Short mmCIF file of C-alpha atoms and ligand atoms in Angstrom, two decimals:
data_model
loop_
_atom_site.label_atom_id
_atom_site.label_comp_id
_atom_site.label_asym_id
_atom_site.label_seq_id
_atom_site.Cartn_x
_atom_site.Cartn_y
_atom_site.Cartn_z
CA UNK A 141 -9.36 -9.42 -32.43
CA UNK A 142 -7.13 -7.62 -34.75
CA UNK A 143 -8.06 -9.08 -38.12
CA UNK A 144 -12.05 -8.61 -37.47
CA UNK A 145 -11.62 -5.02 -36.90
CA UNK A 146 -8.28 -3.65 -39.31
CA UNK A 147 -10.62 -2.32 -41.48
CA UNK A 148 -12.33 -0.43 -39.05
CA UNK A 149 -9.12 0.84 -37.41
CA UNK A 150 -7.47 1.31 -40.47
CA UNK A 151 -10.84 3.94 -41.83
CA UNK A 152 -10.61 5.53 -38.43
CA UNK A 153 -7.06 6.33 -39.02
CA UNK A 154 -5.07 4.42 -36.83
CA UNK A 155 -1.96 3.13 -37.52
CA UNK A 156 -2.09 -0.55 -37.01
CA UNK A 157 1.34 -1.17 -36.18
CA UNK A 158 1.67 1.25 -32.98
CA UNK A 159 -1.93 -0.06 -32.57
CA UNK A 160 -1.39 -3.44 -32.29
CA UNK A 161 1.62 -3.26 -29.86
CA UNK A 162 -0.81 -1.17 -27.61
CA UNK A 163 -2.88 -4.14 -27.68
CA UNK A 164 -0.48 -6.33 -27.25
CA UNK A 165 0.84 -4.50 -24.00
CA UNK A 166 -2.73 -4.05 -22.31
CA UNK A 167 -3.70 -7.98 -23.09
CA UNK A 168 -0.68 -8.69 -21.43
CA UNK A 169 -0.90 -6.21 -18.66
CA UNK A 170 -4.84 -7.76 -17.88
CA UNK A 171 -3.85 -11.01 -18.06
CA UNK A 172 -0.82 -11.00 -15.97
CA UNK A 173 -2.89 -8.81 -13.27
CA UNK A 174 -6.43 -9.11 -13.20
CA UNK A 175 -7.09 -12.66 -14.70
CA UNK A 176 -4.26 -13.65 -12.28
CA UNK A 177 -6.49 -13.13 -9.22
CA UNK A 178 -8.47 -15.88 -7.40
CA UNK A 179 -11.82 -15.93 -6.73
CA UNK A 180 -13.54 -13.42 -8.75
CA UNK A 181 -17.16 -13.03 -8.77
CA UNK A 182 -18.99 -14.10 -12.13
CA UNK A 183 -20.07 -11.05 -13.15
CA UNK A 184 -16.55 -9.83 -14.10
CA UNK A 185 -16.98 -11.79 -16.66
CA UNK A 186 -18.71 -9.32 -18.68
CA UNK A 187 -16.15 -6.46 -17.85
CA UNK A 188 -13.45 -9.48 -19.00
CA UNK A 189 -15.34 -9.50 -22.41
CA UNK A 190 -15.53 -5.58 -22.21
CA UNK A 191 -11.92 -5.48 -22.20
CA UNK A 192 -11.25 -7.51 -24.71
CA UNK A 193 -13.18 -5.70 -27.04
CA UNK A 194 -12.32 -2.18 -25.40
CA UNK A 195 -10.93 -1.50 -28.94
CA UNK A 196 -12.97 -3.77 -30.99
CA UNK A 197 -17.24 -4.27 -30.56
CA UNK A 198 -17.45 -1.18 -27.93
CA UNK A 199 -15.80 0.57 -31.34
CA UNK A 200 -18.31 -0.80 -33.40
CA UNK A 201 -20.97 0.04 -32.08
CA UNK A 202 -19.80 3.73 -31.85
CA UNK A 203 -18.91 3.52 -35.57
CA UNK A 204 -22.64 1.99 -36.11
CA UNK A 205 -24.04 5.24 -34.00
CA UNK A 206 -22.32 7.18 -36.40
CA UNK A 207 -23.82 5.21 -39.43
CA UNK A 208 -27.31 5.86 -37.64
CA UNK A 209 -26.30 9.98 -37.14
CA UNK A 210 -25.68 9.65 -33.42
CA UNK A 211 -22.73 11.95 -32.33
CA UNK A 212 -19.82 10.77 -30.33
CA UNK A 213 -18.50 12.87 -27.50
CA UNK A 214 -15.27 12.14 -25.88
CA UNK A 215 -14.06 13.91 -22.73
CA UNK A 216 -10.72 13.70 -20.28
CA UNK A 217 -12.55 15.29 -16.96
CA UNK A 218 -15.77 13.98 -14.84
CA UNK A 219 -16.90 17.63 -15.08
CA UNK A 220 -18.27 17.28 -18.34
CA UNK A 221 -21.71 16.34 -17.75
CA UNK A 222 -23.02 13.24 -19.78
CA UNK A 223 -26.50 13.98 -19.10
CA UNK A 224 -26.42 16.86 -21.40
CA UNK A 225 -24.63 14.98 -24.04
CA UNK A 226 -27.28 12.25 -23.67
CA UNK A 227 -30.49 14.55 -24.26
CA UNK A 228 -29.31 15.33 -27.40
CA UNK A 229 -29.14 11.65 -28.00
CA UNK A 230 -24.88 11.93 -28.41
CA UNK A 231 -22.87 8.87 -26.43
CA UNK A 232 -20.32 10.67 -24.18
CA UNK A 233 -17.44 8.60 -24.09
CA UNK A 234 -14.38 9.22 -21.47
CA UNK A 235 -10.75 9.39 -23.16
CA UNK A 236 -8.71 7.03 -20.54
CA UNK A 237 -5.14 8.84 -21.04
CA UNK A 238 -4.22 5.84 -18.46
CA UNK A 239 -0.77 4.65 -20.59
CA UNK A 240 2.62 6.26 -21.78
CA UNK A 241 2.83 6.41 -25.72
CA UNK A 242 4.68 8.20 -28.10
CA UNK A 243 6.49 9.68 -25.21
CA UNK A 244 9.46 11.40 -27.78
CA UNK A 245 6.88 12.57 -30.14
CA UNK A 246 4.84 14.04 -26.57
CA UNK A 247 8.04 16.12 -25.51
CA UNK A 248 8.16 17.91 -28.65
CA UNK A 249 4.78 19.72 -27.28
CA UNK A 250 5.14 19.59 -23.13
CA UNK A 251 7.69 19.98 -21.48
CA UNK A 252 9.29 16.95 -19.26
CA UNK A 253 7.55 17.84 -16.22
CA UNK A 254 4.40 17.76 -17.18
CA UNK A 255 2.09 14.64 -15.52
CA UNK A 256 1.58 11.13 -17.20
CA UNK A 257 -1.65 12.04 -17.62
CA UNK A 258 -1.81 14.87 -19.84
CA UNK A 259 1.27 13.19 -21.71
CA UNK A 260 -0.93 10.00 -22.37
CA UNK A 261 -3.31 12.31 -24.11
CA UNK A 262 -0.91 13.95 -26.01
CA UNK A 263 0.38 10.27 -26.65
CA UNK A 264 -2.31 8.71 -27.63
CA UNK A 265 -3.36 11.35 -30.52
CA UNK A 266 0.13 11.74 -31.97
CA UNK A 267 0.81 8.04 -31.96
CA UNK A 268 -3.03 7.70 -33.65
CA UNK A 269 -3.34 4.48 -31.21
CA UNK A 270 -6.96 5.64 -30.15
CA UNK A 271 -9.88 4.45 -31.36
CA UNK A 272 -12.39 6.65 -29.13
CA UNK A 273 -10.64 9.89 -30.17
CA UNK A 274 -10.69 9.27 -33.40
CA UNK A 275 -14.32 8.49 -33.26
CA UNK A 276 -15.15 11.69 -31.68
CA UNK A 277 -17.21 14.36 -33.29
CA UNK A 278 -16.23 16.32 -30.36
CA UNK A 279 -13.58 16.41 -27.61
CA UNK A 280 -13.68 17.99 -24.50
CA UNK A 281 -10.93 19.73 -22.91
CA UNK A 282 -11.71 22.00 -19.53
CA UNK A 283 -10.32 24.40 -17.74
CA UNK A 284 -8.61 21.81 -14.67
CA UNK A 285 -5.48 21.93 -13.58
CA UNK A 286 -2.93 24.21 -15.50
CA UNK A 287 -1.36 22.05 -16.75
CA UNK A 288 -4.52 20.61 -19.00
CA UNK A 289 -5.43 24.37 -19.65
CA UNK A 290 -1.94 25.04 -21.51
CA UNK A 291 -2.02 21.58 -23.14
CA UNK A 292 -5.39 22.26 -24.55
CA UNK A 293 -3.55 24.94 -26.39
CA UNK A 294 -1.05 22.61 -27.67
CA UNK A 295 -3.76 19.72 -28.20
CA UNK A 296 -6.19 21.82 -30.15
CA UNK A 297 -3.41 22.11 -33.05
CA UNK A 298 -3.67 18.58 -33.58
CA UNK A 299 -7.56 18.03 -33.94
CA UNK A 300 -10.12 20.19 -35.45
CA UNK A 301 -12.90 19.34 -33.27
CA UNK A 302 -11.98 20.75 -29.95
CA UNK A 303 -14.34 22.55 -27.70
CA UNK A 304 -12.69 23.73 -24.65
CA UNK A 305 -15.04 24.33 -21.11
CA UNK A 306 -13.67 26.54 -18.53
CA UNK A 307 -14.00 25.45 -15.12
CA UNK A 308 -14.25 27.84 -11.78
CA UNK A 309 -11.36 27.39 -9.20
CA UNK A 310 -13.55 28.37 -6.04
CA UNK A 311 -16.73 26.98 -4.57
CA UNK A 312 -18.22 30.87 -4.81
CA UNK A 313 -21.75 32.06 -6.07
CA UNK A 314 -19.52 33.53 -8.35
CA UNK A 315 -18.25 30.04 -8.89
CA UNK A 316 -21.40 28.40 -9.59
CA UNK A 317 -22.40 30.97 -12.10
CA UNK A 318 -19.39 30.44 -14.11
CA UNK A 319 -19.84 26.81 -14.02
CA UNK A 320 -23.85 27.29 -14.69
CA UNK A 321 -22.99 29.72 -17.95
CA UNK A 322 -20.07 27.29 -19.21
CA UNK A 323 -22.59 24.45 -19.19
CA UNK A 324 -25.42 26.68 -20.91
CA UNK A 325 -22.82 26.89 -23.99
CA UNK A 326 -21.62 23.41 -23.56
CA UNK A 327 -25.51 22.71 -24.18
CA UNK A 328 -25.76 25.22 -27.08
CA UNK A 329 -22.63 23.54 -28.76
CA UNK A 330 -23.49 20.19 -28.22
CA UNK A 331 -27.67 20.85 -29.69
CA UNK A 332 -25.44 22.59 -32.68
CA UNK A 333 -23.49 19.14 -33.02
CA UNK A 334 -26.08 17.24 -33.07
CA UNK A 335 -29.31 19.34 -34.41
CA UNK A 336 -31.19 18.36 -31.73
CA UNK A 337 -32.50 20.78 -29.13
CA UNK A 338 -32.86 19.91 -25.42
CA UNK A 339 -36.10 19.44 -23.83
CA UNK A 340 -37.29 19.40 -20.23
CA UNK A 341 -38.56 15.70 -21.31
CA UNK A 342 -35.08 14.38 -22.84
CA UNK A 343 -32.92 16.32 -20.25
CA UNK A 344 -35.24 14.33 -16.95
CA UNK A 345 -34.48 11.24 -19.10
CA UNK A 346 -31.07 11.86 -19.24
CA UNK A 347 -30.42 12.53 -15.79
CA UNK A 348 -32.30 9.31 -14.82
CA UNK A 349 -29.88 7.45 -17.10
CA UNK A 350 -26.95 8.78 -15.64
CA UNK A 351 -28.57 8.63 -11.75
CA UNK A 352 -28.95 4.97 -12.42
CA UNK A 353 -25.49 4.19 -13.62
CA UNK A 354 -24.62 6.19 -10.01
CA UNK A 355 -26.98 4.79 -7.84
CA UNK A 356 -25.46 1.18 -9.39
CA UNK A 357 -21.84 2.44 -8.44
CA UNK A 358 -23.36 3.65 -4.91
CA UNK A 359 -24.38 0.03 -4.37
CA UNK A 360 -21.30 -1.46 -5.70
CA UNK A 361 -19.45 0.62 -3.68
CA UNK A 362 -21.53 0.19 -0.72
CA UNK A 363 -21.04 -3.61 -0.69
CA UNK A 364 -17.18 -2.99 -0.75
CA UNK A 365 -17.65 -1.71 2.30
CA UNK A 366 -18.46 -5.21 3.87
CA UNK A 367 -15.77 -7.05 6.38
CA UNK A 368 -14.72 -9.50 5.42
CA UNK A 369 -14.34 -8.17 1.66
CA UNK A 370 -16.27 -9.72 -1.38
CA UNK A 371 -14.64 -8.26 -4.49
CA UNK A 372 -11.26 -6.97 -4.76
CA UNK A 373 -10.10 -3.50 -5.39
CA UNK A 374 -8.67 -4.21 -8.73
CA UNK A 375 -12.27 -5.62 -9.51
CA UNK A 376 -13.88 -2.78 -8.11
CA UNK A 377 -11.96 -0.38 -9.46
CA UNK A 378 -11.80 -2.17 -12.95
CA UNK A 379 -15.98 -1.56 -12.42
CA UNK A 380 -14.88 2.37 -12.34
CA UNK A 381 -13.13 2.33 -15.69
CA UNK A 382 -15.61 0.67 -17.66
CA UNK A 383 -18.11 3.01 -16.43
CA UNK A 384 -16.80 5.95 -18.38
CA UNK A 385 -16.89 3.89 -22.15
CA UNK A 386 -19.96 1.73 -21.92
CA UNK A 387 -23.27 1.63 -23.00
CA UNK A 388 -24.83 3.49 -19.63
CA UNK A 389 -27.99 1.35 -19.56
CA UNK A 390 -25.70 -1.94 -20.30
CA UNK A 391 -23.32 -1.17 -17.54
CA UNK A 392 -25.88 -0.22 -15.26
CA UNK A 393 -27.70 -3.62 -15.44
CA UNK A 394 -24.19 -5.50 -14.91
CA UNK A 395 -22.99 -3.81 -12.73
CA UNK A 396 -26.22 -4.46 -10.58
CA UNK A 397 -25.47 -8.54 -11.28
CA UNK A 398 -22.24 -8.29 -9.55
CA UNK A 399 -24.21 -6.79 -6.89
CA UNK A 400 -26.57 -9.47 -6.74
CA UNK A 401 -24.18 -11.91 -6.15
CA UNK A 402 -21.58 -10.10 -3.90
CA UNK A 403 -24.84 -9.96 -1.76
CA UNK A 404 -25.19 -13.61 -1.86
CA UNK A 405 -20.97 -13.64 -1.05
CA UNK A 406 -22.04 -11.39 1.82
CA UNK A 407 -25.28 -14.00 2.85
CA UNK A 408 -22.81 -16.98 2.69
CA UNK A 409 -19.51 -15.20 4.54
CA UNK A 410 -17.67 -15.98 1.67
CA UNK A 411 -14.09 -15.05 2.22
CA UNK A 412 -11.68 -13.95 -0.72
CA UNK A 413 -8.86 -12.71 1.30
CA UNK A 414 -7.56 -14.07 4.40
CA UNK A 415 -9.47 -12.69 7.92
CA UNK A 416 -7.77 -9.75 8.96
CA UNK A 417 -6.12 -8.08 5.70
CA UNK A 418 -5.35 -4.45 6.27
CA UNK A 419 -8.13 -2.46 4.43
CA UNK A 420 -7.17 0.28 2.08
CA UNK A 421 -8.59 3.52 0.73
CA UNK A 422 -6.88 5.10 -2.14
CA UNK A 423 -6.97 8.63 -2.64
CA UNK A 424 -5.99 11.36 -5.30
CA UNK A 425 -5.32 11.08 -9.20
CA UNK A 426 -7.86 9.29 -11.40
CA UNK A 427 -6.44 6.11 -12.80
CA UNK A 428 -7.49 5.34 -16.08
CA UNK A 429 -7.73 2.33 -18.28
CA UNK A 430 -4.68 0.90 -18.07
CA UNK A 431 -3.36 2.08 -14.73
CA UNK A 432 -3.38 -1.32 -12.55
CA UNK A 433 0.22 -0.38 -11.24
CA UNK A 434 -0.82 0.81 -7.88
CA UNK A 435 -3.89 -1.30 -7.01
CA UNK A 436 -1.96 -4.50 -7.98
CA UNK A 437 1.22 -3.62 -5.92
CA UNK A 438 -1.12 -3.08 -2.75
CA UNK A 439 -2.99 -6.24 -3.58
CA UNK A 440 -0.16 -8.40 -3.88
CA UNK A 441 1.39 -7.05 -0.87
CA UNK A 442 -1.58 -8.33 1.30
CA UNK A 443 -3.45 -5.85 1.72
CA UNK A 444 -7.11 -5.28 -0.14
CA UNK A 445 -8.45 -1.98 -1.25
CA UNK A 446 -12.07 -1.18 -0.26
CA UNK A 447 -12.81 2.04 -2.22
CA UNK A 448 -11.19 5.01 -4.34
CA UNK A 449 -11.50 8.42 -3.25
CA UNK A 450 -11.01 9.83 -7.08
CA UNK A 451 -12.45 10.77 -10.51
CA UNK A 452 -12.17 6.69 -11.63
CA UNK A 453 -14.24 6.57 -8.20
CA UNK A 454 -16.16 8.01 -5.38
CA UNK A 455 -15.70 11.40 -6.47
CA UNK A 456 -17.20 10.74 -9.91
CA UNK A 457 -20.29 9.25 -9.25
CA UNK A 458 -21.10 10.23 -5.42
CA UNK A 459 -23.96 12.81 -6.08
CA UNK A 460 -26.95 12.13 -7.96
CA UNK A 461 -28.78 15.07 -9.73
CA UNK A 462 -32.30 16.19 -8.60
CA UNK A 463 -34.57 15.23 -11.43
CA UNK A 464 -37.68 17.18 -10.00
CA UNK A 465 -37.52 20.23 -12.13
CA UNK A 466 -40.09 20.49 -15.11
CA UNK A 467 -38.34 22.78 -17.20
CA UNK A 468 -34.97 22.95 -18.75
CA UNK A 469 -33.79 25.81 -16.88
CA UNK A 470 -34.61 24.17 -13.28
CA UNK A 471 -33.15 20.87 -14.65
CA UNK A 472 -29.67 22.81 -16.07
CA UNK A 473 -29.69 24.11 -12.20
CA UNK A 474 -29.71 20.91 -10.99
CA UNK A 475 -27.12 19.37 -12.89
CA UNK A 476 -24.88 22.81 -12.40
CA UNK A 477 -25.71 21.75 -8.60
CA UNK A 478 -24.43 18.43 -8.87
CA UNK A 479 -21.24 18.87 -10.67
CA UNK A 480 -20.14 21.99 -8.79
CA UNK A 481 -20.11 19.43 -5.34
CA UNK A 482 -16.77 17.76 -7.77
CA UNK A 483 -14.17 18.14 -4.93
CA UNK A 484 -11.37 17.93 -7.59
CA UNK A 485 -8.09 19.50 -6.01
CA UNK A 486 -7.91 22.32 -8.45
CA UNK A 487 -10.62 23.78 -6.12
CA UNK A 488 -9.41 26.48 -3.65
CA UNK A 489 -9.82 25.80 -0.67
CA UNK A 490 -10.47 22.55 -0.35
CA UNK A 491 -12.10 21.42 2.96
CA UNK A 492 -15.24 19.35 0.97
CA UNK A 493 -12.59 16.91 0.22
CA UNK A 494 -10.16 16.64 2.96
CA UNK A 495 -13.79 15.85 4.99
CA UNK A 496 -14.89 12.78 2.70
CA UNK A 497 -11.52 11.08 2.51
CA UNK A 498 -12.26 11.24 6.41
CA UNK A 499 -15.73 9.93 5.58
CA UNK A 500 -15.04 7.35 3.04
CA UNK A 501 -12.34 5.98 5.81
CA UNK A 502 -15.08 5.32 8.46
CA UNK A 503 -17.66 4.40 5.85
CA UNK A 504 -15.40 1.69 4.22
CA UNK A 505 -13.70 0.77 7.42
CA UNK A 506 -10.24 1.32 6.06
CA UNK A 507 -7.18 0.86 8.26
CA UNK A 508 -5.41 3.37 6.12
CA UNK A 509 -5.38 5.46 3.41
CA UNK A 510 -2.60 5.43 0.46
CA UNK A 511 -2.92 8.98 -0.67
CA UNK A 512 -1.79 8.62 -5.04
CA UNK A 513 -0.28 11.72 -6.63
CA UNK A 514 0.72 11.53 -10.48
CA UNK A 515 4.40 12.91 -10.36
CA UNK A 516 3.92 16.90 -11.46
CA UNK A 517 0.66 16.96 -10.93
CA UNK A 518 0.67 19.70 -8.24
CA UNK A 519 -3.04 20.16 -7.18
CA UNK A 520 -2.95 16.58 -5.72
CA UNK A 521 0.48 16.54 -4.72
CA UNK A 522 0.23 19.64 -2.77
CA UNK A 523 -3.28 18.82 -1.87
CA UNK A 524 -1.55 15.47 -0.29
CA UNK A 525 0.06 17.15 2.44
CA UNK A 526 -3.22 18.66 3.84
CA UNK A 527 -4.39 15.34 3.56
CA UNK A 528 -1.74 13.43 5.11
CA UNK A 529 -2.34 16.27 8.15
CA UNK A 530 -6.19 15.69 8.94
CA UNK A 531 -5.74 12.39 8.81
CA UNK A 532 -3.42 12.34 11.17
CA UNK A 533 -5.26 14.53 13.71
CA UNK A 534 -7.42 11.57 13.62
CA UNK A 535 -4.99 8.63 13.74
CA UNK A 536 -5.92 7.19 10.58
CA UNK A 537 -2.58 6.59 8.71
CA UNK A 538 -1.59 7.46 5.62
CA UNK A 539 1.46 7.15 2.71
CA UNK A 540 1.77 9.59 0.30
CA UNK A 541 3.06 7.98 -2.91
CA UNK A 542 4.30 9.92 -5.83
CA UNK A 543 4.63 7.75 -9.39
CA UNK A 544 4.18 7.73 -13.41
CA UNK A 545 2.93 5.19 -15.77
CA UNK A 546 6.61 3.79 -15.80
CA UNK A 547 7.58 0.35 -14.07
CA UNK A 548 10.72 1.42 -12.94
CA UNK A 549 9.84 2.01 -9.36
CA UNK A 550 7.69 -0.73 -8.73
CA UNK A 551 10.18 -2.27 -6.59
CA UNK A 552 10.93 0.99 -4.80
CA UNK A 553 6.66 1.21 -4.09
CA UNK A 554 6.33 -2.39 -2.73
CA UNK A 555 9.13 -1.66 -0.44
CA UNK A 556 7.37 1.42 0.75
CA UNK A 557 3.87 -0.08 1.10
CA UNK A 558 4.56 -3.56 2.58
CA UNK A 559 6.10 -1.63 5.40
CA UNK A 560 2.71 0.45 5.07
CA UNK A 561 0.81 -2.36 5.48
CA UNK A 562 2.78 -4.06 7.96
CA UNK A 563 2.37 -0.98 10.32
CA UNK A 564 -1.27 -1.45 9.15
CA UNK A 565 -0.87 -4.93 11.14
S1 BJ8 B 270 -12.33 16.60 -11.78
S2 BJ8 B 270 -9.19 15.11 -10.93
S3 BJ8 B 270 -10.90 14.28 -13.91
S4 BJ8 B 270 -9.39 17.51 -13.50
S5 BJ8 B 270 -3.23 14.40 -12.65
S6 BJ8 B 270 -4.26 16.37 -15.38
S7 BJ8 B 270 -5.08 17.39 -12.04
S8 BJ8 B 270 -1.75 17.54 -13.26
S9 BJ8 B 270 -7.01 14.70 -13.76
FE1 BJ8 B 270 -9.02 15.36 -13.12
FE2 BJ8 B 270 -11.35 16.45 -13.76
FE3 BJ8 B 270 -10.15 17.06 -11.46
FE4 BJ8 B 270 -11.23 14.71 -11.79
FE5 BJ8 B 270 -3.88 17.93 -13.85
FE6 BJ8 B 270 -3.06 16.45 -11.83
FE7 BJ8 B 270 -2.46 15.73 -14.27
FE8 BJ8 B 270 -5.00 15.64 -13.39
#
């Protein structure tokens, strides 16, 4: 792909160099892990293609957008509502943060301890490897964790266009009206952006945009569910990732093909892993585009996973928003509704989510859940432990792994959850 697009990448800004060894890693990295598995429905075909043009058509047809006067919106949290970006006609586009880069240049602004996460971001801007951000009229930082809300700080000395949301901490009426007045100026910024002002008519047709792309995950997800499996977890959650870069209507439709024929798997008793392979639920940290390292561990360690309970997952598209309101006011409440039911761990306390995990378990018929905390990250490390505890009151068990982007402890991990999945057994 490289030639085709240098002059693209190079008027965005990138440099090529860091850019193509990026590319050259994550070709490598899908290659050796996802087009390495047996069996995979059709329709991953399209999120194949997807991938290999992650950094090249999707691009282009952002930079065309532009050409046209759309407005690009990128964002690093699922609380940043894309049906608001969408009435005013702007593409909201998520910024993975799923790879180290630049790591030396990154610890000149965060301190070691800080989670991969954050660092990617940090790494991705200073090593100008990101076609997305660069694209972006605006990017979103919120209020999270604190380790986001410092960084933000740090972050907004490197890009002009930063528009930081804050976020409430407690499920509160108090709550809810900060979270209702941060996404009235969210919409007020984003109709400045783009000169376009919200209506009741292109904020219902937003939300049924985004519902859609949901209600296609629900069903995805939903057939996951099915014993014996259809798709794989890497598939599944590869399904995830692309959801948060792709054209919504274009994903929704494909998305809905895999469906079709994982249905017609289901019809035919199709088997892709052998009767009997312990059934996984992942839990915690969002993994972004490229973070296979987990998933592909479990799945080559014989076990299959059946459904993520995070961001990249359950907890980013389970609720739908109410579309019945006929003004923008009752349709801003319903969104505001929808987005505060987020059971991100940075919410105290947390019960909401300690229950689903428990949910999600019976609903995917999981024999256990692997609970996945980004090292330093300590609302989902600490949040772990409370996890680890209900599930136990109920017998369901669960490993609590802690890990970076780095390979280094791969071996150390598949130790740890073959004997996992062997008490699974
Ligand atoms: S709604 S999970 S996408 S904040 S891993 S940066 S929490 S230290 S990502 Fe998230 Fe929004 Fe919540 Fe979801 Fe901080 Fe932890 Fe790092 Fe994290």
């Amino acid at each position: 792909m490289s030639s085709e697009y240098e002059s693209m990448w190079r008027g965005l800004g990138l440099n090529l160099e860091a850019h193509d060894a990026l590319l050259g890693v994550l070709g490598k990295g899908y290659t050796d892990i996802y087009l390495a598995q047996k069996d995979r429905p059709e329709g991953m075909g399209y999120f194949d293609f997807v991938m290999s043009e992650v950094h090249g058509l999707r691009i282009k047809e952002l930079v065309d957008e532009k050409e046209q006067g759309r407005k690009i919106i990128g964002s690093y949290c699922v609380f940043v509502p894309e049906e608001i970006a969408l009435a005013t006609n702007a593409t909201l586009v998520g910024l993975c943060s799923g790879a180290d880069f630049a790591l030396e240049e990154v610890e000149k602004y965060l301190p070691r301890n800080t989670c991969a996460l954050i660092k990617s971001a940090f790494g991705f801007k200073l090593g100008q490897v990101c076609p997305y951000l660069e694209t972006a009229d605006m990017v979103v930082g919120e209020n999270t964790c604190d380790g986001k809300k410092k960084a933000y700080e740090s972050l907004g000395t490197l890009m002009d266009n930063l528009y930081v949301m804050d976020l409430p901490q407690m499920k509160s009426g108090q709550g809810r009206d900060l979270l209702r007045s941060e996404y009235d100026r969210f919409k007020l910024a984003v109709e400045a952006l783009t000169g376009v002002v919200i209506t009741p008519e292109s904020l219902k047709q937003a939300i049924g945009i985004v519902n859609a792309k949901r209600s296609a995950l629900h069903r995805l997800a939903k057939l996951r569910s099915a014993d014996p499996v259809v798709i794989s977890g890497l598939d599944g959650l590869l399904a995830n990732q692309v959801s948060f870069y792709d054209n919504p209507k274009r994903f929704t439709e494909s998305v809905h093909k895999i469906c079709d024929e994982l249905e017609k798997r289901i019809q035919t008793d199709q088997k892709i892993f052998p009767v009997k392979t312990p059934r996984i639920l992942i839990s915690g940290c969002p993994m972004a585009v490229p973070n296979w390292k987990l998933p592909w561990i479990i799945e080559t360690s014989g076990a299959v996973i059946v459904g993520e309970e995070s961001c990249v997952g359950e907890r980013g598209y389970r609720n739908l928003t109410r579309d019945t309101g006929t003004t923008v006011d009752e349709l801003m409440d319903a969104i505001t509704d929808r987005y505060f039911d987020v059971d991100c761990a940075i919410f105290t306390p947390n019960q909401d989510r300690l229950d689903h995990i428990q949910e999600m378990t019976k609903a995917y018929q999981a024999d256990g859940v692997i609970h996945y905390g980004l090292q330093f990250c300590q609302p989902y490390t600490m949040e772990a432990i409370c996890v680890e505890n209900a599930l136990e009151k109920k017998d369901i068990p669960c490993l609590r792994i802690e890990t970076d982007y780095g390979m280094e402890d791969v071996g150390q991990l598949k130790t740890r959850i073959e004997a996992f999945i062997e008490q699974l057994k």
